[in-house]
Amino acid sequence: MPEIKTIAVLGAGTMGNGIAHVCARSGFLVLLCDVEQGFLNRGLAAIEKNLAREVAKEKITPQQAQEARERIAPTLDRDALAVCDFAIEAATEKFDIKSALFGDLDRILPPEAILASNTSSISITKLAAQISRPAQVIGMHFFNPVPVMQLVEVIRGMQTSQSTFDTVQSLAKQLGKTPVEVNDAAGFVSNRVLMPLINEAIFAVMEGVATPEAIDQVFQLGMAHPMGPLTLADFIGLDVCLDIMRVLVEGTGDPKYRPCPLLVRMVDAGWLGRKSGRGFYSYA
């Protein structure tokens, strides 16, 4: 298996800065790349805040936090990623955006480098088919908040080699995560099961079955979920939920995955959940 020392993380948003955080905390050098300096600044601020939280909880020492931060180098120059042994993209959940990123990474990174996608639903097989090293493409689906959540879905495309899979399994463990093998199918396991649950909860709101608060209480008190499906939808982002539902419909051809019309209208209105200040709940 190739030795990994330097990891490129593309996208400094919620998932990207979380992935950069755990990679740096685990001793890897990280190049955190995005398209605007403002995005990088917000990502780095989130990393510093989360490292400080880990220090306060005595999970790491102040020195370890400082060393982790010093291992992260922000960059706007994608060509600077040529020194990386491994790349994880955490861009917007749109095939065209991810495919273009993979094309650039295929051109820039060394021939032996592995290209991983943090996609939560898009076909790894289809992404791999766009570039010259399909055997070195794999899905590495982290969960939010990345520094806390233990699971990484490791998704094999049809072309993914055993060497690539073994390397990513090993890397996930080095990051303190538990890798779970999943084959390439729309939504994988997590979102194929979770998103229809969220979507059905939204149908229940639309049809007047119960209020968002009541629905969430049913799941918290009756099923011991830490948060209800509508609170979770707001946390994930309603636009992300809608994108995933559309991938499920397209990928399976099954109308049971059709997005709830209320979800579509809320996204059209810009009510995206926590990040916009309004979703099923209001956020100051």
Tab-separated table of C-alpha atoms in Angstrom:
chain	number	residue	atom	x	y	z
A	1	MET	CA	0.000	0.000	0.000
A	2	PRO	CA	1.289	3.510	-0.814
A	3	GLU	CA	2.509	5.571	2.135
A	4	ILE	CA	0.374	8.611	2.853
A	5	LYS	CA	1.993	11.691	4.370
A	6	THR	CA	0.220	14.663	2.811
A	7	ILE	CA	-3.533	14.816	2.203
A	8	ALA	CA	-5.400	17.276	-0.004
A	9	VAL	CA	-8.865	18.241	1.219
A	10	LEU	CA	-10.971	20.078	-1.345
A	11	GLY	CA	-13.657	22.237	0.176
A	12	ALA	CA	-13.388	24.094	3.494
A	13	GLY	CA	-17.063	23.885	4.400
A	14	THR	CA	-18.568	21.900	7.245
A	15	MET	CA	-17.434	18.505	5.986
A	16	GLY	CA	-14.138	19.624	4.484
A	17	ASN	CA	-12.900	21.473	7.543
A	18	GLY	CA	-13.949	18.530	9.715
A	19	ILE	CA	-12.002	16.105	7.525
A	20	ALA	CA	-8.959	18.420	7.547
A	21	HIS	CA	-9.243	18.602	11.343
A	22	VAL	CA	-9.158	14.830	11.901
A	23	CYS	CA	-6.389	14.313	9.336
A	24	ALA	CA	-4.173	16.950	10.963
A	25	ARG	CA	-4.986	15.738	14.470
A	26	SER	CA	-3.882	12.260	13.367
A	27	GLY	CA	-0.467	13.518	12.254
A	28	PHE	CA	-0.945	14.068	8.506
A	29	LEU	CA	0.041	17.219	6.673
A	30	VAL	CA	-3.063	18.760	5.082
A	31	LEU	CA	-3.504	21.142	2.170
A	32	LEU	CA	-6.981	22.624	2.528
A	33	CYS	CA	-8.098	24.000	-0.829
A	34	ASP	CA	-11.097	26.124	-1.768
A	35	VAL	CA	-12.078	28.680	-4.410
A	36	GLU	CA	-12.386	31.795	-2.184
A	37	GLN	CA	-10.263	33.119	0.674
A	38	GLY	CA	-13.407	33.774	2.697
A	39	PHE	CA	-14.310	30.092	2.563
A	40	LEU	CA	-10.836	29.152	3.767
A	41	ASN	CA	-10.966	31.714	6.578
A	42	ARG	CA	-14.303	30.366	7.832
A	43	GLY	CA	-13.048	26.792	7.591
A	44	LEU	CA	-9.890	27.535	9.556
A	45	ALA	CA	-11.893	29.414	12.192
A	46	ALA	CA	-14.153	26.376	12.588
A	47	ILE	CA	-11.127	24.088	12.963
A	48	GLU	CA	-9.614	26.318	15.661
A	49	LYS	CA	-12.941	26.451	17.506
A	50	ASN	CA	-13.331	22.666	17.375
A	51	LEU	CA	-9.746	22.046	18.482
A	52	ALA	CA	-10.324	24.408	21.418
A	53	ARG	CA	-13.450	22.443	22.310
A	54	GLU	CA	-11.426	19.216	22.344
A	55	VAL	CA	-8.843	20.847	24.612
A	56	ALA	CA	-11.593	22.027	26.974
A	57	LYS	CA	-12.937	18.465	27.142
A	58	GLU	CA	-9.381	17.178	27.749
A	59	LYS	CA	-9.460	14.985	24.651
A	60	ILE	CA	-6.211	16.573	23.450
A	61	THR	CA	-3.629	18.880	25.031
A	62	PRO	CA	-3.127	22.535	24.041
A	63	GLN	CA	0.172	21.533	22.426
A	64	GLN	CA	-1.513	18.821	20.365
A	65	ALA	CA	-4.129	21.340	19.215
A	66	GLN	CA	-1.434	23.808	18.178
A	67	GLU	CA	0.519	21.111	16.318
A	68	ALA	CA	-2.628	19.969	14.491
A	69	ARG	CA	-3.404	23.533	13.376
A	70	GLU	CA	0.172	24.013	12.171
A	71	ARG	CA	-0.143	20.917	9.945
A	72	ILE	CA	-2.952	22.568	7.922
A	73	ALA	CA	-1.924	24.824	5.032
A	74	PRO	CA	-4.742	26.700	3.256
A	75	THR	CA	-4.465	27.311	-0.484
A	76	LEU	CA	-6.464	28.743	-3.359
A	77	ASP	CA	-4.051	27.206	-5.886
A	78	ARG	CA	-5.224	23.774	-6.938
A	79	ASP	CA	-1.904	23.090	-8.661
A	80	ALA	CA	-0.223	23.287	-5.222
A	81	LEU	CA	-1.834	19.915	-4.455
A	82	ALA	CA	0.788	18.200	-6.648
A	83	VAL	CA	2.754	17.328	-3.480
A	84	CYS	CA	-0.140	15.298	-2.015
A	85	ASP	CA	-0.267	11.506	-1.779
A	86	PHE	CA	-4.041	11.328	-1.266
A	87	ALA	CA	-7.020	13.593	-1.948
A	88	ILE	CA	-10.491	13.808	-0.413
A	89	GLU	CA	-13.004	16.081	-2.090
A	90	ALA	CA	-15.819	17.523	0.005
A	91	ALA	CA	-17.433	19.805	-2.552
A	92	THR	CA	-21.114	20.510	-3.212
A	93	GLU	CA	-23.225	17.396	-3.804
A	94	LYS	CA	-23.453	17.942	-7.580
A	95	PHE	CA	-22.028	15.440	-10.068
A	96	ASP	CA	-20.746	18.077	-12.517
A	97	ILE	CA	-18.813	19.897	-9.781
A	98	LYS	CA	-17.279	16.718	-8.378
A	99	SER	CA	-16.457	15.381	-11.842
A	100	ALA	CA	-14.629	18.583	-12.780
A	101	LEU	CA	-12.676	18.438	-9.507
A	102	PHE	CA	-11.673	14.842	-10.158
A	103	GLY	CA	-10.493	15.814	-13.646
A	104	ASP	CA	-8.205	18.461	-12.147
A	105	LEU	CA	-6.943	16.116	-9.418
A	106	ASP	CA	-6.229	13.425	-12.011
A	107	ARG	CA	-4.059	15.927	-13.881
A	108	ILE	CA	-2.319	17.421	-10.836
A	109	LEU	CA	-1.673	14.599	-8.353
A	110	PRO	CA	1.068	11.968	-8.712
A	111	PRO	CA	0.056	8.869	-10.704
A	112	GLU	CA	-0.001	6.649	-7.611
A	113	ALA	CA	-2.261	8.994	-5.589
A	114	ILE	CA	-5.745	7.854	-4.556
A	115	LEU	CA	-8.732	10.131	-5.144
A	116	ALA	CA	-11.542	9.815	-2.596
A	117	SER	CA	-14.950	11.469	-2.615
A	118	ASN	CA	-16.912	12.389	0.486
A	119	THR	CA	-20.104	12.184	-1.566
A	120	SER	CA	-23.137	11.034	0.388
A	121	SER	CA	-25.021	9.667	-2.617
A	122	ILE	CA	-23.320	10.127	-6.019
A	123	SER	CA	-22.058	7.066	-7.906
A	124	ILE	CA	-18.367	6.348	-7.330
A	125	THR	CA	-18.380	4.193	-10.472
A	126	LYS	CA	-19.588	7.138	-12.561
A	127	LEU	CA	-17.026	9.516	-11.047
A	128	ALA	CA	-14.221	7.003	-11.632
A	129	ALA	CA	-15.172	6.602	-15.284
A	130	GLN	CA	-14.382	10.273	-15.947
A	131	ILE	CA	-10.633	10.010	-15.248
A	132	SER	CA	-7.532	8.033	-16.227
A	133	ARG	CA	-7.059	6.188	-12.893
A	134	PRO	CA	-10.470	4.637	-12.128
A	135	ALA	CA	-8.938	1.863	-9.995
A	136	GLN	CA	-7.724	4.557	-7.576
A	137	VAL	CA	-11.124	6.186	-7.016
A	138	ILE	CA	-13.190	5.373	-3.931
A	139	GLY	CA	-15.912	6.801	-1.720
A	140	MET	CA	-14.991	7.908	1.797
A	141	HIS	CA	-18.230	9.194	3.334
A	142	PHE	CA	-17.644	10.919	6.661
A	143	PHE	CA	-20.470	12.023	8.958
A	144	ASN	CA	-21.152	15.398	10.565
A	145	PRO	CA	-19.628	16.523	12.899
A	146	VAL	CA	-16.556	14.774	11.515
A	147	PRO	CA	-14.335	15.143	14.627
A	148	VAL	CA	-17.009	13.383	16.715
A	149	MET	CA	-18.749	10.799	14.511
A	150	GLN	CA	-17.002	7.426	14.299
A	151	LEU	CA	-18.399	6.045	11.041
A	152	VAL	CA	-16.842	6.254	7.583
A	153	GLU	CA	-18.721	4.512	4.781
A	154	VAL	CA	-16.067	3.170	2.384
A	155	ILE	CA	-17.676	2.764	-1.027
A	156	ARG	CA	-16.194	0.619	-3.756
A	157	GLY	CA	-16.849	1.626	-7.341
A	158	MET	CA	-16.949	-1.148	-9.924
A	159	GLN	CA	-13.375	-0.220	-10.889
A	160	THR	CA	-11.916	0.270	-7.376
A	161	SER	CA	-8.872	-1.942	-6.832
A	162	GLN	CA	-8.323	-4.051	-3.723
A	163	SER	CA	-5.142	-2.067	-3.018
A	164	THR	CA	-7.098	1.204	-3.038
A	165	PHE	CA	-9.750	-0.261	-0.765
A	166	ASP	CA	-7.171	-1.638	1.689
A	167	THR	CA	-5.332	1.705	1.807
A	168	VAL	CA	-8.521	3.621	2.589
A	169	GLN	CA	-9.604	1.124	5.242
A	170	SER	CA	-6.214	1.573	6.900
A	171	LEU	CA	-6.358	5.371	6.608
A	172	ALA	CA	-9.815	5.525	8.183
A	173	LYS	CA	-8.530	3.566	11.175
A	174	GLN	CA	-5.508	5.872	11.461
A	175	LEU	CA	-7.979	8.757	11.670
A	176	GLY	CA	-9.678	7.063	14.606
A	177	LYS	CA	-12.734	6.089	12.557
A	178	THR	CA	-14.557	2.822	12.025
A	179	PRO	CA	-14.726	2.028	8.285
A	180	VAL	CA	-17.748	0.094	7.018
A	181	GLU	CA	-17.626	-1.406	3.526
A	182	VAL	CA	-20.506	-0.514	1.214
A	183	ASN	CA	-20.977	-1.262	-2.476
A	184	ASP	CA	-21.788	1.502	-4.952
A	185	ALA	CA	-25.539	2.138	-5.076
A	186	ALA	CA	-27.587	5.321	-4.932
A	187	GLY	CA	-27.479	6.759	-1.411
A	188	PHE	CA	-25.213	3.913	-0.245
A	189	VAL	CA	-26.615	2.596	3.085
A	190	SER	CA	-26.855	5.686	5.284
A	191	ASN	CA	-28.799	7.983	2.995
A	192	ARG	CA	-30.789	5.273	1.260
A	193	VAL	CA	-32.370	4.587	4.655
A	194	LEU	CA	-32.167	8.010	6.342
A	195	MET	CA	-33.355	10.337	3.589
A	196	PRO	CA	-36.652	8.535	2.903
A	197	LEU	CA	-37.310	8.748	6.662
A	198	ILE	CA	-36.725	12.508	6.611
A	199	ASN	CA	-38.744	12.863	3.404
A	200	GLU	CA	-41.689	10.967	4.924
A	201	ALA	CA	-41.537	13.161	8.032
A	202	ILE	CA	-41.829	16.194	5.735
A	203	PHE	CA	-44.852	14.602	4.024
A	204	ALA	CA	-46.396	14.213	7.499
A	205	VAL	CA	-45.942	17.943	8.108
A	206	MET	CA	-47.323	18.854	4.684
A	207	GLU	CA	-50.373	16.642	5.157
A	208	GLY	CA	-51.097	18.037	8.621
A	209	VAL	CA	-50.483	14.758	10.453
A	210	ALA	CA	-48.519	16.564	13.159
A	211	THR	CA	-46.311	19.596	13.780
A	212	PRO	CA	-42.524	19.383	13.314
A	213	GLU	CA	-42.130	19.518	17.104
A	214	ALA	CA	-44.531	16.610	17.604
A	215	ILE	CA	-42.899	14.474	14.920
A	216	ASP	CA	-39.454	15.043	16.393
A	217	GLN	CA	-40.707	14.226	19.890
A	218	VAL	CA	-42.111	10.907	18.663
A	219	PHE	CA	-38.675	9.895	17.398
A	220	GLN	CA	-36.766	11.202	20.403
A	221	LEU	CA	-39.046	9.760	23.072
A	222	GLY	CA	-40.349	6.688	21.269
A	223	MET	CA	-37.304	5.555	19.286
A	224	ALA	CA	-34.518	7.062	21.442
A	225	HIS	CA	-33.156	9.115	18.528
A	226	PRO	CA	-30.840	11.887	19.785
A	227	MET	CA	-32.706	14.326	17.538
A	228	GLY	CA	-35.860	14.066	15.473
A	229	PRO	CA	-35.821	13.767	11.660
A	230	LEU	CA	-36.835	17.392	11.044
A	231	THR	CA	-34.246	18.819	13.432
A	232	LEU	CA	-31.730	16.570	11.680
A	233	ALA	CA	-32.889	17.783	8.250
A	234	ASP	CA	-32.317	21.386	9.350
A	235	PHE	CA	-28.870	20.386	10.631
A	236	ILE	CA	-27.918	18.626	7.373
A	237	GLY	CA	-29.388	21.356	5.164
A	238	LEU	CA	-32.679	21.004	3.321
A	239	ASP	CA	-30.945	21.668	0.004
A	240	VAL	CA	-28.619	18.719	0.659
A	241	CYS	CA	-31.591	16.517	1.557
A	242	LEU	CA	-33.319	17.500	-1.678
A	243	ASP	CA	-30.209	16.813	-3.774
A	244	ILE	CA	-29.885	13.347	-2.235
A	245	MET	CA	-33.556	12.506	-2.800
A	246	ARG	CA	-33.141	13.461	-6.450
A	247	VAL	CA	-30.047	11.255	-6.741
A	248	LEU	CA	-32.056	8.376	-5.237
A	249	VAL	CA	-34.866	8.839	-7.764
A	250	GLU	CA	-32.437	9.069	-10.674
A	251	GLY	CA	-30.227	6.223	-9.465
A	252	THR	CA	-32.994	3.730	-8.686
A	253	GLY	CA	-35.759	4.824	-11.037
A	254	ASP	CA	-38.173	4.176	-8.159
A	255	PRO	CA	-40.836	6.876	-7.571
A	256	LYS	CA	-40.989	6.005	-3.872
A	257	TYR	CA	-37.963	8.298	-3.482
A	258	ARG	CA	-39.708	11.352	-4.973
A	259	PRO	CA	-38.964	14.479	-2.917
A	260	CYS	CA	-41.835	15.865	-0.885
A	261	PRO	CA	-43.263	19.002	-2.587
A	262	LEU	CA	-42.936	20.891	0.714
A	263	LEU	CA	-39.204	20.147	0.758
A	264	VAL	CA	-38.883	21.509	-2.792
A	265	ARG	CA	-40.818	24.683	-1.911
A	266	MET	CA	-38.760	25.324	1.219
A	267	VAL	CA	-35.504	25.021	-0.722
A	268	ASP	CA	-36.895	27.325	-3.431
A	269	ALA	CA	-37.707	29.838	-0.671
A	270	GLY	CA	-34.160	29.685	0.650
A	271	TRP	CA	-35.293	28.045	3.912
A	272	LEU	CA	-32.388	25.633	4.151
A	273	GLY	CA	-32.257	24.999	7.903
A	274	ARG	CA	-29.619	26.113	10.384
A	275	LYS	CA	-27.256	27.579	7.803
A	276	SER	CA	-29.891	29.993	6.478
A	277	GLY	CA	-31.504	30.735	9.852
A	278	ARG	CA	-34.814	29.132	8.958
A	279	GLY	CA	-36.016	25.639	8.079
A	280	PHE	CA	-38.579	23.622	10.006
A	281	TYR	CA	-37.433	25.725	12.959
A	282	SER	CA	-36.152	29.276	13.312
A	283	TYR	CA	-32.539	29.902	14.366
A	284	ALA	CA	-31.327	33.173	15.815
